[in-house]
Each structure stands twice: as C-alpha cells, then as structure tokens.
CSV table of C-alpha atoms in Angstrom, one decimal:
chain,number,residue,atom,x,y,z
A,257,UNK,CA,23.2,37.4,13.5
A,258,UNK,CA,19.5,36.5,13.1
A,259,UNK,CA,20.5,33.6,10.8
A,260,UNK,CA,23.0,32.3,13.4
A,261,UNK,CA,20.4,32.5,16.1
A,262,UNK,CA,17.8,30.6,14.1
A,263,UNK,CA,20.4,28.0,13.0
A,264,UNK,CA,20.9,27.1,16.7
A,265,UNK,CA,17.2,27.3,17.6
A,266,UNK,CA,14.9,24.4,18.4
A,267,UNK,CA,11.2,24.7,17.9
A,268,UNK,CA,8.8,22.8,20.2
A,269,UNK,CA,5.6,22.7,18.2
A,270,UNK,CA,3.6,21.1,21.0
A,271,UNK,CA,4.7,23.5,23.7
A,272,UNK,CA,4.5,26.5,21.3
A,273,UNK,CA,7.9,28.0,21.8
A,274,UNK,CA,11.3,28.1,20.2
A,275,UNK,CA,14.5,27.7,22.2
A,276,UNK,CA,17.3,30.0,21.0
A,277,UNK,CA,20.7,31.2,22.3
A,278,UNK,CA,19.0,34.5,23.2
A,279,UNK,CA,16.3,32.8,25.2
A,280,UNK,CA,12.8,31.2,24.8
A,281,UNK,CA,10.4,32.8,22.3
A,282,UNK,CA,6.7,31.8,22.4
A,283,UNK,CA,4.1,31.8,19.7
A,284,UNK,CA,2.3,34.6,21.6
A,285,UNK,CA,5.4,36.8,21.2
A,286,UNK,CA,6.7,36.5,24.8
A,287,UNK,CA,10.4,36.5,25.2
A,288,UNK,CA,11.9,34.8,28.3
A,289,UNK,CA,15.6,35.6,28.5
A,290,UNK,CA,16.7,32.2,29.7
A,291,UNK,CA,17.5,29.1,27.6
A,292,UNK,CA,15.6,25.8,27.9
A,293,UNK,CA,18.7,24.0,29.1
A,294,UNK,CA,19.3,26.6,31.9
A,295,UNK,CA,15.7,26.7,32.9
A,296,UNK,CA,15.6,22.9,33.1
A,297,UNK,CA,18.7,23.0,35.4
A,298,UNK,CA,17.3,25.8,37.6
A,299,UNK,CA,13.9,24.3,38.0
A,300,UNK,CA,15.0,20.6,38.1
A,301,UNK,CA,13.1,19.8,41.4
A,302,UNK,CA,9.9,21.2,40.0
A,303,UNK,CA,10.3,19.4,36.7
A,304,UNK,CA,10.3,16.1,38.6
A,305,UNK,CA,6.5,16.7,39.1
A,306,UNK,CA,5.6,18.6,35.9
A,307,UNK,CA,7.0,19.4,32.5
A,308,UNK,CA,8.7,22.5,31.2
A,309,UNK,CA,6.2,23.1,28.4
A,310,UNK,CA,3.4,23.3,31.0
A,311,UNK,CA,5.3,25.8,33.1
A,312,UNK,CA,6.0,28.0,30.2
A,313,UNK,CA,2.4,27.9,29.0
A,314,UNK,CA,1.3,29.0,32.5
A,315,UNK,CA,3.8,31.8,32.5
A,316,UNK,CA,2.6,33.0,29.1
A,317,UNK,CA,-1.0,33.1,30.3
A,318,UNK,CA,0.0,35.3,33.2
A,319,UNK,CA,2.1,37.5,30.9
A,320,UNK,CA,-1.2,38.1,29.0
A,321,UNK,CA,-3.3,38.5,32.1
A,322,UNK,CA,-3.5,42.3,31.7
A,323,UNK,CA,-5.1,42.0,28.3
A,324,UNK,CA,-7.5,39.4,29.6
A,325,UNK,CA,-8.5,41.5,32.6
A,326,UNK,CA,-9.1,44.5,30.4
A,327,UNK,CA,-11.3,42.7,27.9
A,328,UNK,CA,-13.6,41.1,30.5
A,329,UNK,CA,-13.7,44.1,32.9
A,330,UNK,CA,-14.8,46.3,29.9
A,331,UNK,CA,-18.0,44.1,29.6
A,332,UNK,CA,-18.7,44.6,33.3
A,333,UNK,CA,-18.1,48.3,33.2
A,334,UNK,CA,-20.4,48.6,30.2
A,335,UNK,CA,-23.2,47.3,32.4
A,336,UNK,CA,-22.2,49.3,35.5
A,337,UNK,CA,-21.1,52.7,34.2
A,338,UNK,CA,-21.8,55.1,31.4
A,339,UNK,CA,-20.2,54.1,28.1
A,340,UNK,CA,-17.8,57.0,28.2
A,341,UNK,CA,-16.3,55.7,31.5
A,342,UNK,CA,-16.2,52.0,30.7
A,343,UNK,CA,-13.1,52.0,28.5
A,344,UNK,CA,-11.0,54.2,30.7
A,345,UNK,CA,-11.9,52.0,33.7
A,346,UNK,CA,-11.0,48.9,31.8
A,347,UNK,CA,-7.7,50.4,30.8
A,348,UNK,CA,-7.0,51.1,34.5
A,349,UNK,CA,-7.7,47.5,35.3
A,350,UNK,CA,-5.3,46.5,32.5
A,351,UNK,CA,-2.6,48.8,33.9
A,352,UNK,CA,-3.0,47.4,37.5
A,353,UNK,CA,-2.9,43.8,36.4
A,354,UNK,CA,0.0,44.4,34.0
A,355,UNK,CA,2.0,46.0,36.8
A,356,UNK,CA,1.4,43.4,39.5
A,357,UNK,CA,1.3,40.2,37.4
A,358,UNK,CA,4.2,38.5,39.2
A,359,UNK,CA,2.3,38.8,42.5
A,360,UNK,CA,-1.0,37.6,41.0
A,361,UNK,CA,0.3,34.3,39.7
A,362,UNK,CA,-1.8,31.5,41.1
A,363,UNK,CA,-2.3,27.8,40.2
A,364,UNK,CA,-5.9,28.0,41.4
A,365,UNK,CA,-6.8,30.8,39.0
A,366,UNK,CA,-4.7,29.4,36.1
A,367,UNK,CA,-7.6,27.2,34.7
A,368,UNK,CA,-10.0,30.2,34.9
A,369,UNK,CA,-7.4,32.4,33.2
A,370,UNK,CA,-7.0,29.8,30.5
A,371,UNK,CA,-10.7,29.7,29.8
A,372,UNK,CA,-11.0,33.5,29.8
A,373,UNK,CA,-8.1,33.9,27.3
A,374,UNK,CA,-9.7,31.6,24.8
A,375,UNK,CA,-10.7,33.7,21.7
A,376,UNK,CA,-14.0,31.8,21.2
A,377,UNK,CA,-15.1,32.5,24.8
A,378,UNK,CA,-14.2,36.2,24.4
A,379,UNK,CA,-15.9,36.5,21.1
A,380,UNK,CA,-19.0,34.8,22.2
A,381,UNK,CA,-19.3,36.9,25.3
A,382,UNK,CA,-18.9,40.1,23.3
A,383,UNK,CA,-21.4,39.0,20.7
A,384,UNK,CA,-24.0,38.2,23.4
A,385,UNK,CA,-23.5,41.3,25.5
A,386,UNK,CA,-23.2,43.8,22.6
A,387,UNK,CA,-26.2,42.2,20.9
A,388,UNK,CA,-28.2,42.8,24.0
A,389,UNK,CA,-27.2,46.4,24.1
A,390,UNK,CA,-28.1,46.7,20.5
A,391,UNK,CA,-31.6,45.4,21.1
A,392,UNK,CA,-32.0,47.9,23.9
A,393,UNK,CA,-30.9,50.7,21.7
A,394,UNK,CA,-27.7,51.4,23.8
A,395,UNK,CA,-25.6,52.1,20.7
A,396,UNK,CA,-22.9,53.9,22.6
A,397,UNK,CA,-22.2,50.8,24.6
A,398,UNK,CA,-22.0,48.8,21.4
A,399,UNK,CA,-19.5,51.2,19.8
A,400,UNK,CA,-17.3,51.4,23.0
A,401,UNK,CA,-17.5,47.6,23.3
A,402,UNK,CA,-16.4,47.0,19.7
A,403,UNK,CA,-13.6,49.6,20.0
A,404,UNK,CA,-12.4,48.2,23.3
A,405,UNK,CA,-12.3,44.6,22.0
A,406,UNK,CA,-10.2,45.7,19.0
A,407,UNK,CA,-7.9,47.8,21.1
A,408,UNK,CA,-7.2,45.1,23.6
A,409,UNK,CA,-7.1,42.1,21.2
A,410,UNK,CA,-4.8,43.9,18.7
A,411,UNK,CA,-2.4,44.9,21.5
A,412,UNK,CA,-2.9,48.6,20.9
A,413,UNK,CA,-3.5,49.4,24.5
A,414,UNK,CA,-0.4,47.4,25.6
A,415,UNK,CA,1.8,49.1,23.0
A,416,UNK,CA,0.6,52.6,23.9
A,417,UNK,CA,1.1,52.0,27.6
A,418,UNK,CA,4.4,50.1,27.2
A,419,UNK,CA,6.8,53.1,27.8
A,420,UNK,CA,5.1,54.0,31.1
A,421,UNK,CA,4.8,50.4,32.3
A,422,UNK,CA,8.4,49.7,31.5
A,423,UNK,CA,9.7,52.6,33.6
A,424,UNK,CA,7.4,51.6,36.5
A,425,UNK,CA,8.2,47.9,36.5
A,426,UNK,CA,11.9,48.5,36.3
A,427,UNK,CA,11.5,50.1,39.7
A,428,UNK,CA,9.5,47.2,41.1
A,429,UNK,CA,11.3,44.2,39.7
A,430,UNK,CA,15.0,43.4,39.2
A,431,UNK,CA,14.5,41.6,35.9
A,432,UNK,CA,12.3,42.1,32.9
A,433,UNK,CA,8.6,41.5,33.5
A,434,UNK,CA,8.2,38.3,31.4
A,435,UNK,CA,11.1,36.7,33.3
A,436,UNK,CA,9.7,37.9,36.6
A,437,UNK,CA,6.4,36.2,35.8
A,438,UNK,CA,8.2,33.0,34.8
A,439,UNK,CA,10.1,33.0,38.0
A,440,UNK,CA,6.9,33.5,40.0
A,441,UNK,CA,5.3,30.6,38.1
A,442,UNK,CA,8.2,28.3,39.0
A,443,UNK,CA,8.1,29.4,42.7
A,444,UNK,CA,4.4,28.8,42.9
A,445,UNK,CA,4.9,25.3,41.4
A,446,UNK,CA,7.7,24.6,43.9
A,447,UNK,CA,5.4,25.6,46.8
A,448,UNK,CA,2.7,23.3,45.4
A,449,UNK,CA,5.0,20.3,45.2
A,450,UNK,CA,6.9,21.3,48.4
A,451,UNK,CA,10.3,21.3,46.9
A,452,UNK,CA,13.2,23.8,47.3
A,453,UNK,CA,14.9,25.6,44.4
A,454,UNK,CA,18.5,26.3,45.5
A,455,UNK,CA,19.5,27.2,41.9
A,456,UNK,CA,16.6,29.6,41.1
A,457,UNK,CA,18.4,32.8,42.1
A,458,UNK,CA,20.9,32.1,39.3
A,459,UNK,CA,18.2,32.9,36.8
A,460,UNK,CA,18.2,36.5,38.0
A,461,UNK,CA,22.0,36.7,38.0
A,462,UNK,CA,22.2,35.2,34.5
A,463,UNK,CA,19.5,37.5,33.1
A,464,UNK,CA,21.1,40.6,34.7
A,465,UNK,CA,24.5,39.6,33.4
A,466,UNK,CA,23.0,39.2,29.9
A,467,UNK,CA,21.3,42.6,30.1
A,468,UNK,CA,24.4,44.3,31.4
A,469,UNK,CA,26.5,42.9,28.5
A,470,UNK,CA,24.2,44.3,25.8
C-alpha cells in the first residue's frame, strides 16, 4: 500500500511537501488530509491572490506554534520565576497554544512566528540567556533551560501530551487539528483578500468522510 501511495505522489521541493492520495505531507511531519488538487479547487478564490505553497507553509508554522511558544516562554519564565517552576509553566503555555491554534492564526503575527521558529534564532537566544545565567552562577536555570530546549525541540513534550490533547481537541473541532489550522489559514487569507469561499465547507465533509471510511 505504501508503495502504491508513493508511486502516485508528487514532491514539491520548493514548497517542502509531498502530495499523495492520502493527503499532503510536509517536511516538518505535518499531515493535511486533503489533496493538492482538492485544496486548489476549494481555495480557488484565494489562490488568485497567493500561491498554495505559501498557504501550506503558513499553516505548518501555526501547526508548530505550540512548540515555539513553549521554547520562548521558557526563557521568559527562567527570568521571572524559580527554575523549578519555569518548565511546568512553559509546558502550560505549550498546551494552551496547542489547543487553540486554529483561533490564533493571524497574518499579522505570521512573520514574527516565522522568525521565532528559525533554529538559528532559537539557538542564539538560548546560548545568550543560558550563558548569562552561567556567569551569574544560576546553574539551576542553565540545567532547566537546556533540558527544556531538548524536550521541546525533539518533540518529547508534544508526544507526551498528544493523547490528552487529541481527546480535548476532538471535542472542540470537527476535523483533525492540522486540517483545522489549514482551514483557518485559508479563511484568514480570504478575509484579507475579501473573497468568498463557497466550496470551503466541502473540505470538512471530505475529511470526515475519509475518516469515517477508515
């Protein structure tokens, strides 16, 4: 089955995703359960003003927003709270952002999110902040900072929290989280360009039919 899927797949190296019969898979490991062709049809009015690769890239950034919020809030909490409280508070921020990502999607914040998700920016910030703590002799902050960076960057926090988050988000959203984020991204773009999306609700119906048939 995997061989058949890959045989009918198309990889867009510039956009960073592969289009398969099972949906769109991105280089970051995000799975959107809608094909490129269907998405192009559903979002046709928006795609007159922008391209599909850009929309998918924006959706991917918001799918990863929880990890980003956790990483940067950890640095803030290391300054504001005792070291023992910093990581739990950062995980709480992560959980809140992960849960409400579809509501947080914003074209105004997207460039900021893009910058904050860049690994060089994250690494530089952690090196500067943790070096400062090391000079001050605040070694507990250094240890928590390094541990938190590894836990968030390697996706360990996300994988640990996944069962709880999946149960919660199923109650809040009709379709899987990644698809809900993609839908929100398209809706925000439609509002920006002042176009209507009469076909957009078909995305939900198609995804639900796909999930029901599995």
